[in-house]
Tab-separated table of C-alpha atoms in Angstrom:
chain	number	residue	atom	x	y	z
R	1	MET	CA	-0.100	0.198	0.019
R	2	GLN	CA	2.599	2.687	0.677
R	3	ALA	CA	3.138	2.428	-3.437
R	4	GLU	CA	-0.698	3.604	-3.029
R	5	TYR	CA	-0.400	6.203	-0.703
R	6	ARG	CA	2.876	8.216	-2.191
R	7	GLN	CA	0.800	8.248	-6.154
R	8	ARG	CA	-1.954	10.120	-3.748
R	9	ARG	CA	0.391	12.520	-2.359
R	10	GLU	CA	2.073	12.870	-5.637
R	11	GLN	CA	-1.360	13.541	-7.281
R	12	LEU	CA	-2.516	16.172	-4.659
R	13	MET	CA	1.125	18.163	-4.547
R	14	ALA	CA	0.375	18.185	-9.033
R	15	LYS	CA	-2.812	20.127	-8.006
R	16	ILE	CA	-1.323	22.605	-5.109
R	17	GLY	CA	1.630	23.230	-6.992
R	18	ASN	CA	3.275	25.652	-5.473
R	19	GLY	CA	1.542	25.450	-2.051
R	20	THR	CA	2.004	23.811	1.364
R	21	ALA	CA	-0.761	20.991	1.922
R	22	ILE	CA	-0.780	20.489	6.162
R	23	PHE	CA	-2.436	17.760	7.770
R	24	ARG	CA	-3.733	17.069	11.254
R	25	SER	CA	-4.345	12.907	12.872
R	26	ALA	CA	-7.220	12.430	14.473
R	27	PRO	CA	-7.137	13.028	17.725
R	28	MET	CA	-7.887	10.772	21.260
R	29	ALA	CA	-11.298	10.426	22.663
R	30	VAL	CA	-12.042	10.267	26.085
R	31	MET	CA	-14.642	7.266	26.973
R	32	HIS	CA	-14.868	8.048	30.641
R	33	ASN	CA	-12.388	9.647	33.062
R	34	ASP	CA	-8.821	8.151	32.185
R	35	VAL	CA	-9.605	5.618	29.819
R	36	GLU	CA	-9.993	6.191	25.570
R	37	TYR	CA	-11.275	5.226	22.810
R	38	ASN	CA	-9.655	2.868	20.966
R	39	PHE	CA	-8.097	5.392	18.224
R	40	ARG	CA	-9.609	6.108	14.592
R	41	GLN	CA	-7.413	8.008	12.275
R	42	ASP	CA	-8.159	11.067	10.703
R	43	SER	CA	-9.608	9.753	6.805
R	44	ASP	CA	-7.676	12.335	4.929
R	45	PHE	CA	-4.561	11.347	6.876
R	46	TYR	CA	-4.411	8.380	6.560
R	47	TYR	CA	-6.037	8.721	2.798
R	48	LEU	CA	-2.329	9.999	1.902
R	49	THR	CA	-0.276	8.128	5.213
R	50	GLY	CA	-1.225	5.107	5.801
R	51	PHE	CA	0.292	6.683	9.445
R	52	ASN	CA	-2.053	5.714	12.336
R	53	GLU	CA	-0.685	7.302	15.091
R	54	PRO	CA	-2.246	10.211	17.174
R	55	GLU	CA	-0.348	13.173	17.385
R	56	ALA	CA	1.523	13.327	14.210
R	57	VAL	CA	1.295	16.443	11.177
R	58	ALA	CA	1.857	15.720	7.716
R	59	VAL	CA	3.283	18.346	5.442
R	60	LEU	CA	3.389	18.063	1.606
R	61	ALA	CA	5.183	20.855	-0.077
R	62	PRO	CA	6.233	20.590	-4.097
R	63	HIS	CA	7.681	23.338	-3.947
R	64	HIS	CA	11.334	22.448	-1.536
R	65	SER	CA	14.331	21.247	-2.648
R	66	GLU	CA	14.737	18.174	-0.598
R	67	HIS	CA	11.633	17.787	1.631
R	68	ARG	CA	8.141	17.339	-0.319
R	69	PHE	CA	6.696	15.214	2.229
R	70	VAL	CA	7.005	15.678	5.785
R	71	LEU	CA	6.093	13.633	9.042
R	72	PHE	CA	5.586	15.400	12.352
R	73	VAL	CA	5.577	12.057	15.058
R	74	GLN	CA	5.620	11.082	18.492
R	75	PRO	CA	8.914	10.111	19.297
R	76	LYS	CA	10.147	6.746	21.006
R	77	ASP	CA	9.245	6.779	24.628
R	78	PRO	CA	10.376	3.120	26.097
R	79	GLU	CA	8.507	4.425	29.365
R	80	LYS	CA	5.543	5.356	28.293
R	81	GLU	CA	5.156	2.790	24.524
R	82	VAL	CA	5.076	-0.265	28.024
R	83	TRP	CA	1.836	1.994	28.451
R	84	THR	CA	-0.151	3.206	25.335
R	85	GLY	CA	1.219	0.495	23.171
R	86	TYR	CA	4.591	0.582	20.685
R	87	ARG	CA	5.133	4.688	18.632
R	88	VAL	CA	7.001	4.020	15.064
R	89	GLY	CA	9.376	6.591	15.769
R	90	VAL	CA	11.095	9.818	13.927
R	91	GLU	CA	13.381	7.192	12.308
R	92	ALA	CA	10.948	4.659	11.325
R	93	ALA	CA	8.760	7.086	10.085
R	94	LYS	CA	10.711	7.964	7.069
R	95	GLU	CA	11.799	4.194	6.996
R	96	GLN	CA	8.286	2.451	6.976
R	97	TYR	CA	6.560	5.616	5.564
R	98	GLY	CA	8.605	7.308	2.786
R	99	ALA	CA	8.650	11.182	4.460
R	100	ASP	CA	11.384	12.798	3.170
R	101	GLU	CA	11.976	14.188	6.453
R	102	ALA	CA	10.449	13.380	9.748
R	103	TYR	CA	10.724	15.530	12.905
R	104	PRO	CA	9.542	14.976	16.735
R	105	ILE	CA	6.020	16.487	17.116
R	106	THR	CA	7.142	19.183	19.482
R	107	GLU	CA	9.279	20.518	16.764
R	108	LEU	CA	6.903	21.720	14.347
R	109	ASP	CA	6.128	25.243	15.518
R	110	GLU	CA	10.455	25.388	14.815
R	111	LYS	CA	10.528	23.477	11.635
R	112	LEU	CA	6.804	24.214	9.797
R	113	PRO	CA	7.872	28.164	8.826
R	114	LYS	CA	10.996	26.233	6.003
R	115	TYR	CA	8.099	24.284	4.505
R	116	LEU	CA	5.648	28.104	4.316
R	117	GLU	CA	8.020	30.249	3.668
R	118	LYS	CA	8.332	29.454	-0.170
R	119	ALA	CA	4.817	28.572	-0.460
R	120	ASP	CA	1.948	31.025	-1.962
R	121	ARG	CA	-0.669	29.579	-0.378
R	122	ILE	CA	-1.469	27.017	2.738
R	123	TYR	CA	-4.595	24.356	2.180
R	124	TYR	CA	-5.345	22.951	5.264
R	125	HIS	CA	-8.979	22.758	6.817
R	126	LEU	CA	-10.026	24.397	9.585
R	127	GLY	CA	-11.658	21.736	12.077
R	128	ARG	CA	-12.554	20.518	15.657
R	129	ASP	CA	-9.702	21.022	16.364
R	130	GLU	CA	-9.524	24.835	17.609
R	131	LYS	CA	-6.165	24.910	18.559
R	132	PHE	CA	-4.853	23.498	15.938
R	133	ASN	CA	-6.551	26.034	13.728
R	134	GLN	CA	-4.957	28.821	15.814
R	135	THR	CA	-1.303	27.348	15.253
R	136	ILE	CA	-1.547	27.187	12.107
R	137	ILE	CA	-3.242	30.813	11.412
R	138	ARG	CA	-0.591	32.112	13.957
R	139	HIS	CA	2.394	31.088	11.796
R	140	TRP	CA	-0.059	31.937	8.364
R	141	ARG	CA	-0.067	36.134	10.195
R	142	ARG	CA	3.555	35.622	11.022
R	143	LEU	CA	4.677	35.030	7.251
R	144	ILE	CA	1.843	37.613	5.826
R	145	ALA	CA	3.783	40.305	8.008
R	146	THR	CA	6.496	39.677	6.607
R	147	TYR	CA	5.838	39.392	2.518
R	148	SER	CA	7.054	42.268	2.014
R	149	LYS	CA	10.981	42.277	3.304
R	150	ARG	CA	10.943	38.404	1.801
R	151	GLY	CA	8.553	38.271	-1.191
R	152	THR	CA	7.447	35.398	-0.880
R	153	GLY	CA	4.725	33.341	1.805
R	154	PRO	CA	1.012	32.079	1.470
R	155	VAL	CA	-1.467	34.973	1.149
R	156	ALA	CA	-4.116	32.435	1.905
R	157	ILE	CA	-5.356	29.496	3.169
R	158	GLU	CA	-7.776	27.204	1.197
R	159	ASP	CA	-9.787	24.593	2.182
R	160	THR	CA	-7.990	20.830	1.370
R	161	ASN	CA	-11.449	18.655	0.760
R	162	PHE	CA	-12.110	20.943	-2.244
R	163	VAL	CA	-8.671	19.437	-3.919
R	164	LEU	CA	-8.564	15.829	-1.957
R	165	HIS	CA	-12.080	15.330	-1.668
R	166	ALA	CA	-12.258	14.796	-5.262
R	167	MET	CA	-9.777	12.241	-5.334
R	168	ARG	CA	-11.269	10.443	-2.484
R	169	LEU	CA	-14.478	9.946	-4.760
R	170	SER	CA	-12.994	7.677	-7.027
R	171	LYS	CA	-12.146	4.528	-5.889
R	172	SER	CA	-8.602	2.857	-6.394
R	173	PRO	CA	-8.809	-1.154	-7.607
R	174	ALA	CA	-6.452	-1.351	-4.179
R	175	GLU	CA	-9.604	0.497	-2.416
R	176	LEU	CA	-12.694	-1.199	-3.839
R	177	GLU	CA	-10.787	-4.149	-3.103
R	178	LEU	CA	-10.580	-3.821	0.828
R	179	MET	CA	-14.520	-2.618	0.342
R	180	ARG	CA	-14.887	-6.266	-1.567
R	181	LYS	CA	-13.714	-7.545	2.111
R	182	ALA	CA	-15.586	-5.436	4.268
R	183	ILE	CA	-18.544	-5.806	3.033
R	184	ALA	CA	-18.506	-9.158	2.124
R	185	ILE	CA	-18.111	-9.500	6.007
R	186	SER	CA	-21.225	-7.274	7.047
R	187	VAL	CA	-23.004	-9.847	4.199
R	188	GLU	CA	-21.840	-13.249	6.460
R	189	ALA	CA	-23.068	-11.137	9.357
R	190	HIS	CA	-26.552	-9.956	8.041
R	191	ASP	CA	-26.982	-13.987	7.086
R	192	ARG	CA	-26.361	-15.284	10.683
R	193	ALA	CA	-28.317	-12.053	12.170
R	194	ARG	CA	-31.333	-13.235	8.854
R	195	GLU	CA	-30.606	-17.186	11.036
R	196	PHE	CA	-30.599	-15.744	14.195
R	197	THR	CA	-33.787	-14.174	14.689
R	198	GLN	CA	-36.965	-15.380	16.290
R	199	PRO	CA	-39.661	-14.176	18.754
R	200	GLY	CA	-38.585	-13.326	21.829
R	201	ARG	CA	-35.103	-12.280	21.608
R	202	TYR	CA	-34.022	-9.419	22.428
R	203	GLU	CA	-32.500	-6.505	19.760
R	204	TYR	CA	-28.639	-6.328	21.462
R	205	GLU	CA	-28.284	-10.472	20.881
R	206	ILE	CA	-29.247	-9.988	17.407
R	207	GLN	CA	-26.564	-6.972	17.277
R	208	ALA	CA	-24.021	-9.410	19.304
R	209	GLU	CA	-24.112	-12.076	16.313
R	210	ILE	CA	-23.117	-9.858	14.111
R	211	GLU	CA	-20.814	-7.712	15.844
R	212	HIS	CA	-18.953	-11.133	16.814
R	213	ILE	CA	-18.379	-11.810	12.927
R	214	PHE	CA	-17.020	-8.589	12.150
R	215	ARG	CA	-14.401	-9.257	14.607
R	216	LEU	CA	-14.413	-12.870	13.937
R	217	ARG	CA	-13.552	-12.269	10.581
R	218	GLY	CA	-10.162	-10.135	10.336
R	219	GLY	CA	-12.477	-6.265	10.657
R	220	MET	CA	-11.689	-3.628	13.380
R	221	GLY	CA	-15.345	-3.723	13.906
R	222	PRO	CA	-18.840	-1.901	13.715
R	223	ALA	CA	-18.365	0.978	10.813
R	224	TYR	CA	-21.086	2.736	12.719
R	225	PRO	CA	-23.571	2.199	16.005
R	226	SER	CA	-25.434	-1.010	14.298
R	227	ILE	CA	-29.384	-0.451	14.018
R	228	VAL	CA	-31.193	-2.949	15.887
R	229	ALA	CA	-34.584	-1.817	15.421
R	230	SER	CA	-37.310	-4.381	16.070
R	231	GLY	CA	-41.878	-2.915	15.827
R	232	ALA	CA	-41.877	0.804	15.979
R	233	ASN	CA	-38.275	1.284	16.829
R	234	ALA	CA	-37.318	0.655	12.970
R	235	CYS	CA	-39.082	4.079	12.561
R	236	ILE	CA	-36.434	6.280	14.240
R	237	LEU	CA	-33.376	6.775	11.842
R	238	HIS	CA	-30.617	6.396	13.939
R	239	TYR	CA	-31.605	4.036	16.931
R	240	VAL	CA	-29.111	2.665	18.672
R	241	GLU	CA	-30.217	1.616	22.055
R	242	ASN	CA	-31.207	-2.187	21.174
R	243	ASN	CA	-32.323	-3.141	23.794
R	244	ARG	CA	-35.928	-4.662	22.901
R	245	GLN	CA	-37.502	-8.172	22.920
R	246	MET	CA	-38.683	-9.076	19.845
R	247	GLN	CA	-42.335	-10.045	19.094
R	248	ASP	CA	-43.988	-12.283	16.457
R	249	ASN	CA	-45.327	-10.063	13.418
R	250	GLU	CA	-43.694	-7.562	13.732
R	251	LEU	CA	-40.686	-6.290	11.705
R	252	LEU	CA	-36.963	-6.056	12.105
R	253	LEU	CA	-34.595	-3.475	10.467
R	254	ILE	CA	-30.674	-4.088	11.011
R	255	ASP	CA	-28.681	-1.343	9.229
R	256	ALA	CA	-25.576	-2.782	10.136
R	257	GLY	CA	-21.523	-2.493	8.446
R	258	CYS	CA	-18.643	-4.088	9.104
R	259	CYS	CA	-15.655	-1.863	8.697
R	260	TYR	CA	-12.411	-3.683	7.308
R	261	GLY	CA	-8.510	-1.785	6.904
R	262	TYR	CA	-10.802	1.430	7.563
R	263	TYR	CA	-13.431	0.944	4.877
R	264	ASN	CA	-16.495	0.713	5.462
R	265	GLY	CA	-19.925	-1.691	4.520
R	266	ASP	CA	-22.997	-0.180	5.404
R	267	ILE	CA	-25.758	-2.526	4.653
R	268	THR	CA	-29.715	-2.227	5.635
R	269	ARG	CA	-32.533	-5.366	5.495
R	270	THR	CA	-36.161	-5.185	7.116
R	271	PHE	CA	-37.330	-8.578	7.112
R	272	PRO	CA	-40.289	-10.358	9.312
R	273	VAL	CA	-39.088	-11.438	13.173
R	274	GLY	CA	-41.910	-14.567	12.909
R	275	GLU	CA	-42.519	-16.780	10.191
R	276	GLN	CA	-43.701	-14.264	7.414
R	277	PHE	CA	-45.166	-10.362	7.105
R	278	THR	CA	-48.455	-9.383	7.224
R	279	PRO	CA	-49.873	-7.617	4.519
R	280	GLU	CA	-49.782	-4.489	5.841
R	281	GLN	CA	-45.807	-4.964	6.420
R	282	LYS	CA	-45.540	-6.620	3.044
R	283	ALA	CA	-47.643	-3.638	1.547
R	284	ILE	CA	-44.613	-0.977	2.722
R	285	TYR	CA	-41.682	-3.827	2.033
R	286	ASP	CA	-42.807	-4.452	-1.671
R	287	ILE	CA	-43.316	-0.258	-2.480
R	288	VAL	CA	-39.790	0.201	-0.516
R	289	LEU	CA	-38.589	-2.877	-3.112
R	290	GLU	CA	-40.074	-1.173	-5.629
R	291	ALA	CA	-37.982	2.494	-5.208
R	292	GLN	CA	-34.715	0.729	-4.384
R	293	ARG	CA	-34.805	-1.663	-7.796
R	294	GLN	CA	-36.017	0.967	-10.028
R	295	ALA	CA	-33.318	3.909	-8.226
R	296	ILE	CA	-30.270	1.277	-8.683
R	297	ALA	CA	-31.037	0.919	-12.446
R	298	GLN	CA	-30.435	5.402	-12.336
R	299	VAL	CA	-27.165	4.853	-10.904
R	300	GLN	CA	-25.373	4.879	-14.317
R	301	PRO	CA	-21.793	6.649	-15.263
R	302	GLY	CA	-23.144	9.776	-16.660
R	303	ASN	CA	-26.006	10.894	-14.981
R	304	PRO	CA	-26.655	13.355	-12.026
R	305	TRP	CA	-26.269	12.198	-8.471
R	306	ASN	CA	-30.305	13.587	-7.498
R	307	GLN	CA	-31.199	10.746	-10.363
R	308	PHE	CA	-32.035	7.746	-8.381
R	309	HIS	CA	-33.051	9.577	-5.367
R	310	ASP	CA	-36.230	11.872	-6.952
R	311	THR	CA	-36.834	8.357	-8.877
R	312	ALA	CA	-37.095	6.446	-5.582
R	313	VAL	CA	-38.754	8.837	-4.197
R	314	ARG	CA	-41.626	9.251	-7.112
R	315	VAL	CA	-42.283	4.875	-6.844
R	316	LEU	CA	-42.792	5.417	-3.183
R	317	VAL	CA	-45.180	8.283	-3.574
R	318	GLU	CA	-46.961	6.289	-6.028
R	319	GLY	CA	-47.062	3.355	-3.974
R	320	LEU	CA	-48.363	5.654	-1.156
R	321	MET	CA	-50.892	6.964	-3.018
R	322	ASP	CA	-52.509	3.649	-4.160
R	323	LEU	CA	-52.643	2.428	0.101
R	324	GLY	CA	-54.419	5.402	0.268
R	325	ILE	CA	-51.913	7.278	3.313
R	326	LEU	CA	-51.783	9.935	0.423
R	327	GLN	CA	-53.244	11.572	-1.611
R	328	GLY	CA	-53.702	14.769	-4.387
R	329	ASN	CA	-51.834	15.555	-7.459
R	330	ILE	CA	-48.055	13.142	-7.212
R	331	ASP	CA	-46.510	15.774	-8.822
R	332	GLU	CA	-47.812	18.155	-6.145
R	333	ILE	CA	-47.155	15.842	-3.532
R	334	ILE	CA	-43.105	15.731	-4.038
R	335	LYS	CA	-42.751	19.280	-5.218
R	336	GLU	CA	-44.566	20.320	-2.004
R	337	GLU	CA	-43.125	16.843	0.422
R	338	LYS	CA	-46.014	16.233	1.560
R	339	TYR	CA	-44.758	12.813	1.246
R	340	LYS	CA	-41.631	13.975	4.033
R	341	PRO	CA	-43.467	12.134	7.368
R	342	TYR	CA	-42.807	9.312	5.980
R	343	TYR	CA	-40.015	9.396	4.052
R	344	MET	CA	-37.602	12.887	5.237
R	345	HIS	CA	-33.298	11.105	4.505
R	346	ARG	CA	-32.020	11.225	1.097
R	347	THR	CA	-31.728	7.953	-0.767
R	348	GLY	CA	-27.847	7.800	-0.693
R	349	HIS	CA	-24.711	8.842	-0.143
R	350	TRP	CA	-20.609	8.035	-0.864
R	351	LEU	CA	-19.057	5.216	1.226
R	352	GLY	CA	-15.494	4.284	1.812
R	353	LEU	CA	-13.549	5.162	4.320
R	354	ASP	CA	-15.863	6.851	6.335
R	355	VAL	CA	-19.232	5.515	6.401
R	356	HIS	CA	-20.698	9.078	4.887
R	357	ASP	CA	-18.078	9.689	2.955
R	358	ALA	CA	-16.214	12.555	1.505
R	359	GLY	CA	-16.972	14.472	-2.020
R	360	PHE	CA	-19.248	16.705	-3.220
R	361	TYR	CA	-23.383	16.025	-4.414
R	362	LYS	CA	-23.587	19.133	-5.366
R	363	HIS	CA	-21.791	21.978	-7.859
R	364	GLY	CA	-23.000	25.328	-7.577
R	365	GLU	CA	-27.338	25.365	-6.992
R	366	GLU	CA	-28.678	23.284	-9.657
R	367	ALA	CA	-25.471	21.666	-11.064
R	368	TRP	CA	-25.366	17.880	-9.565
R	369	GLN	CA	-22.441	15.595	-9.460
R	370	ILE	CA	-22.122	13.748	-12.599
R	371	LEU	CA	-21.469	9.441	-11.217
R	372	GLN	CA	-18.432	8.174	-12.593
R	373	PRO	CA	-17.086	4.789	-12.628
R	374	GLY	CA	-15.371	3.844	-9.533
R	375	GLN	CA	-17.633	5.600	-6.994
R	376	VAL	CA	-19.399	3.664	-4.463
R	377	LEU	CA	-22.549	4.635	-2.937
R	378	THR	CA	-25.561	3.380	-1.067
R	379	VAL	CA	-29.038	3.178	-2.787
R	380	GLU	CA	-31.482	3.132	0.668
R	381	PRO	CA	-35.168	4.299	0.266
R	382	GLY	CA	-37.869	3.827	2.788
R	383	ILE	CA	-41.081	4.092	4.686
R	384	TYR	CA	-41.670	4.666	8.153
R	385	ILE	CA	-45.360	4.958	10.020
R	386	GLY	CA	-44.364	6.003	13.592
R	387	PRO	CA	-46.808	5.544	15.782
R	388	ASP	CA	-46.952	9.450	16.504
R	389	ALA	CA	-46.252	9.983	12.664
R	390	LYS	CA	-48.465	13.443	11.789
R	391	PRO	CA	-49.479	13.593	7.983
R	392	ALA	CA	-48.507	16.448	5.922
R	393	GLU	CA	-51.362	19.807	5.998
R	394	GLY	CA	-53.993	18.617	3.473
R	395	GLN	CA	-53.650	14.704	3.381
R	396	PRO	CA	-55.155	12.344	5.119
R	397	GLU	CA	-54.531	10.425	8.811
R	398	VAL	CA	-53.157	7.297	8.487
R	399	ASP	CA	-54.836	4.154	9.517
R	400	ASP	CA	-53.723	2.283	13.068
R	401	ARG	CA	-52.728	-0.735	11.194
R	402	TRP	CA	-50.116	0.771	8.918
R	403	ARG	CA	-48.807	2.686	11.943
R	404	GLY	CA	-45.949	1.608	13.240
R	405	ILE	CA	-44.534	-0.179	10.324
R	406	GLY	CA	-40.378	1.077	9.290
R	407	VAL	CA	-39.301	-0.522	6.163
R	408	ARG	CA	-35.400	0.501	4.509
R	409	ILE	CA	-33.708	-1.557	1.969
R	410	GLU	CA	-30.030	-0.479	1.746
R	411	ASP	CA	-27.293	-1.551	-0.610
R	412	ASN	CA	-23.925	-0.200	-1.622
R	413	VAL	CA	-23.725	0.657	-5.638
R	414	LEU	CA	-20.358	0.605	-7.437
R	415	VAL	CA	-20.567	2.765	-10.454
R	416	THR	CA	-18.644	0.799	-13.449
R	417	GLU	CA	-18.146	1.819	-17.362
R	418	SER	CA	-21.268	0.099	-18.362
R	419	GLY	CA	-23.860	1.028	-15.195
R	420	HIS	CA	-23.329	-0.845	-12.023
R	421	GLU	CA	-22.469	-3.466	-9.999
R	422	VAL	CA	-24.532	-4.157	-6.298
R	423	LEU	CA	-21.479	-4.863	-4.157
R	424	THR	CA	-24.307	-6.278	-1.467
R	425	ALA	CA	-26.056	-8.615	-3.714
R	426	ALA	CA	-25.367	-11.181	-1.751
R	427	VAL	CA	-27.905	-10.537	1.397
R	428	PRO	CA	-31.476	-11.345	0.104
R	429	LYS	CA	-33.904	-9.177	0.080
């Protein structure tokens, strides 16, 4: 993978020209008192370096005569490593990660200016680390103050997201291999969950079976908090309590994916807890399934991003009108979003290093991103008729027989040269 990281850095440096790009590692996060969560590297930082430690900074300076890629890392410290694990250290950062130069992180303030003073701009994303944001701004101000004497220096700070996230949008063969592995593990976990589900079990028992498979097969764990939502819980989009006992004649919605090598799967299936759907559940499920089928058909290179969402919305609205849950003119219902009490989210998102992956959806007010080969996205229509769902103005009251039904079906889809590939097709629908 080091050749791949190097290629990504070279591609980014070609885009920033005479600029200097700076990336900060993710911080450690506290779980409680003095116990920390397992470390998870910042996705942009990892994408460019593969370096998986906190307290690190990567600098890309294509204009520098010797040091185009520089790492600032924690130095080796045997005493601390006994408690918190081995560190790569300064020398190995060059040997193992291809840095032209590496320094202890404590020398950042001292060394950083020489990689900025001949740059025409700084590329940096002002993120959640306010202290480090101020460090970058402080260095920039100092260089601006002396610009008139030197005649060089960064005249602006530009967000790296606009350059880097366009790169991350298209997945390389190596990335797709990792995603296929994450998805294969996710598929196995969903199959196990479906086999294990029965009336009387608790949602957390199903969650345990799913996440057991994730780790058993070498995954890092869940890509996101697993949603195991039975009955009316399925109408809560991000339900994660997973503590209810499942009953016969209700549905179970499982939204769960494995993270493998930092890449993620994201699958949702909805099925009966008992042996079969009730007529109402089947009616809703069939609408969602048809909406997803038609939406996936719109995932084609050259199509705008919004096309598969618009397709899904129209099928969902038509289906709900057939059931009498919506009424009126279909175009007006869609334009006025009167379906929103029952379908309140978009039909998909980019997928990759992040579950809601990097990449823009629009360029300007009306210019949607055009689908291109190598992009991976989710297609996940749903209908959620909560126990307390209130219809939009002018729409009929919901009959009690529909209340408490929540259905979502989600697949991961790769845009190919000739169309698409449903990477998660092995999970039954």
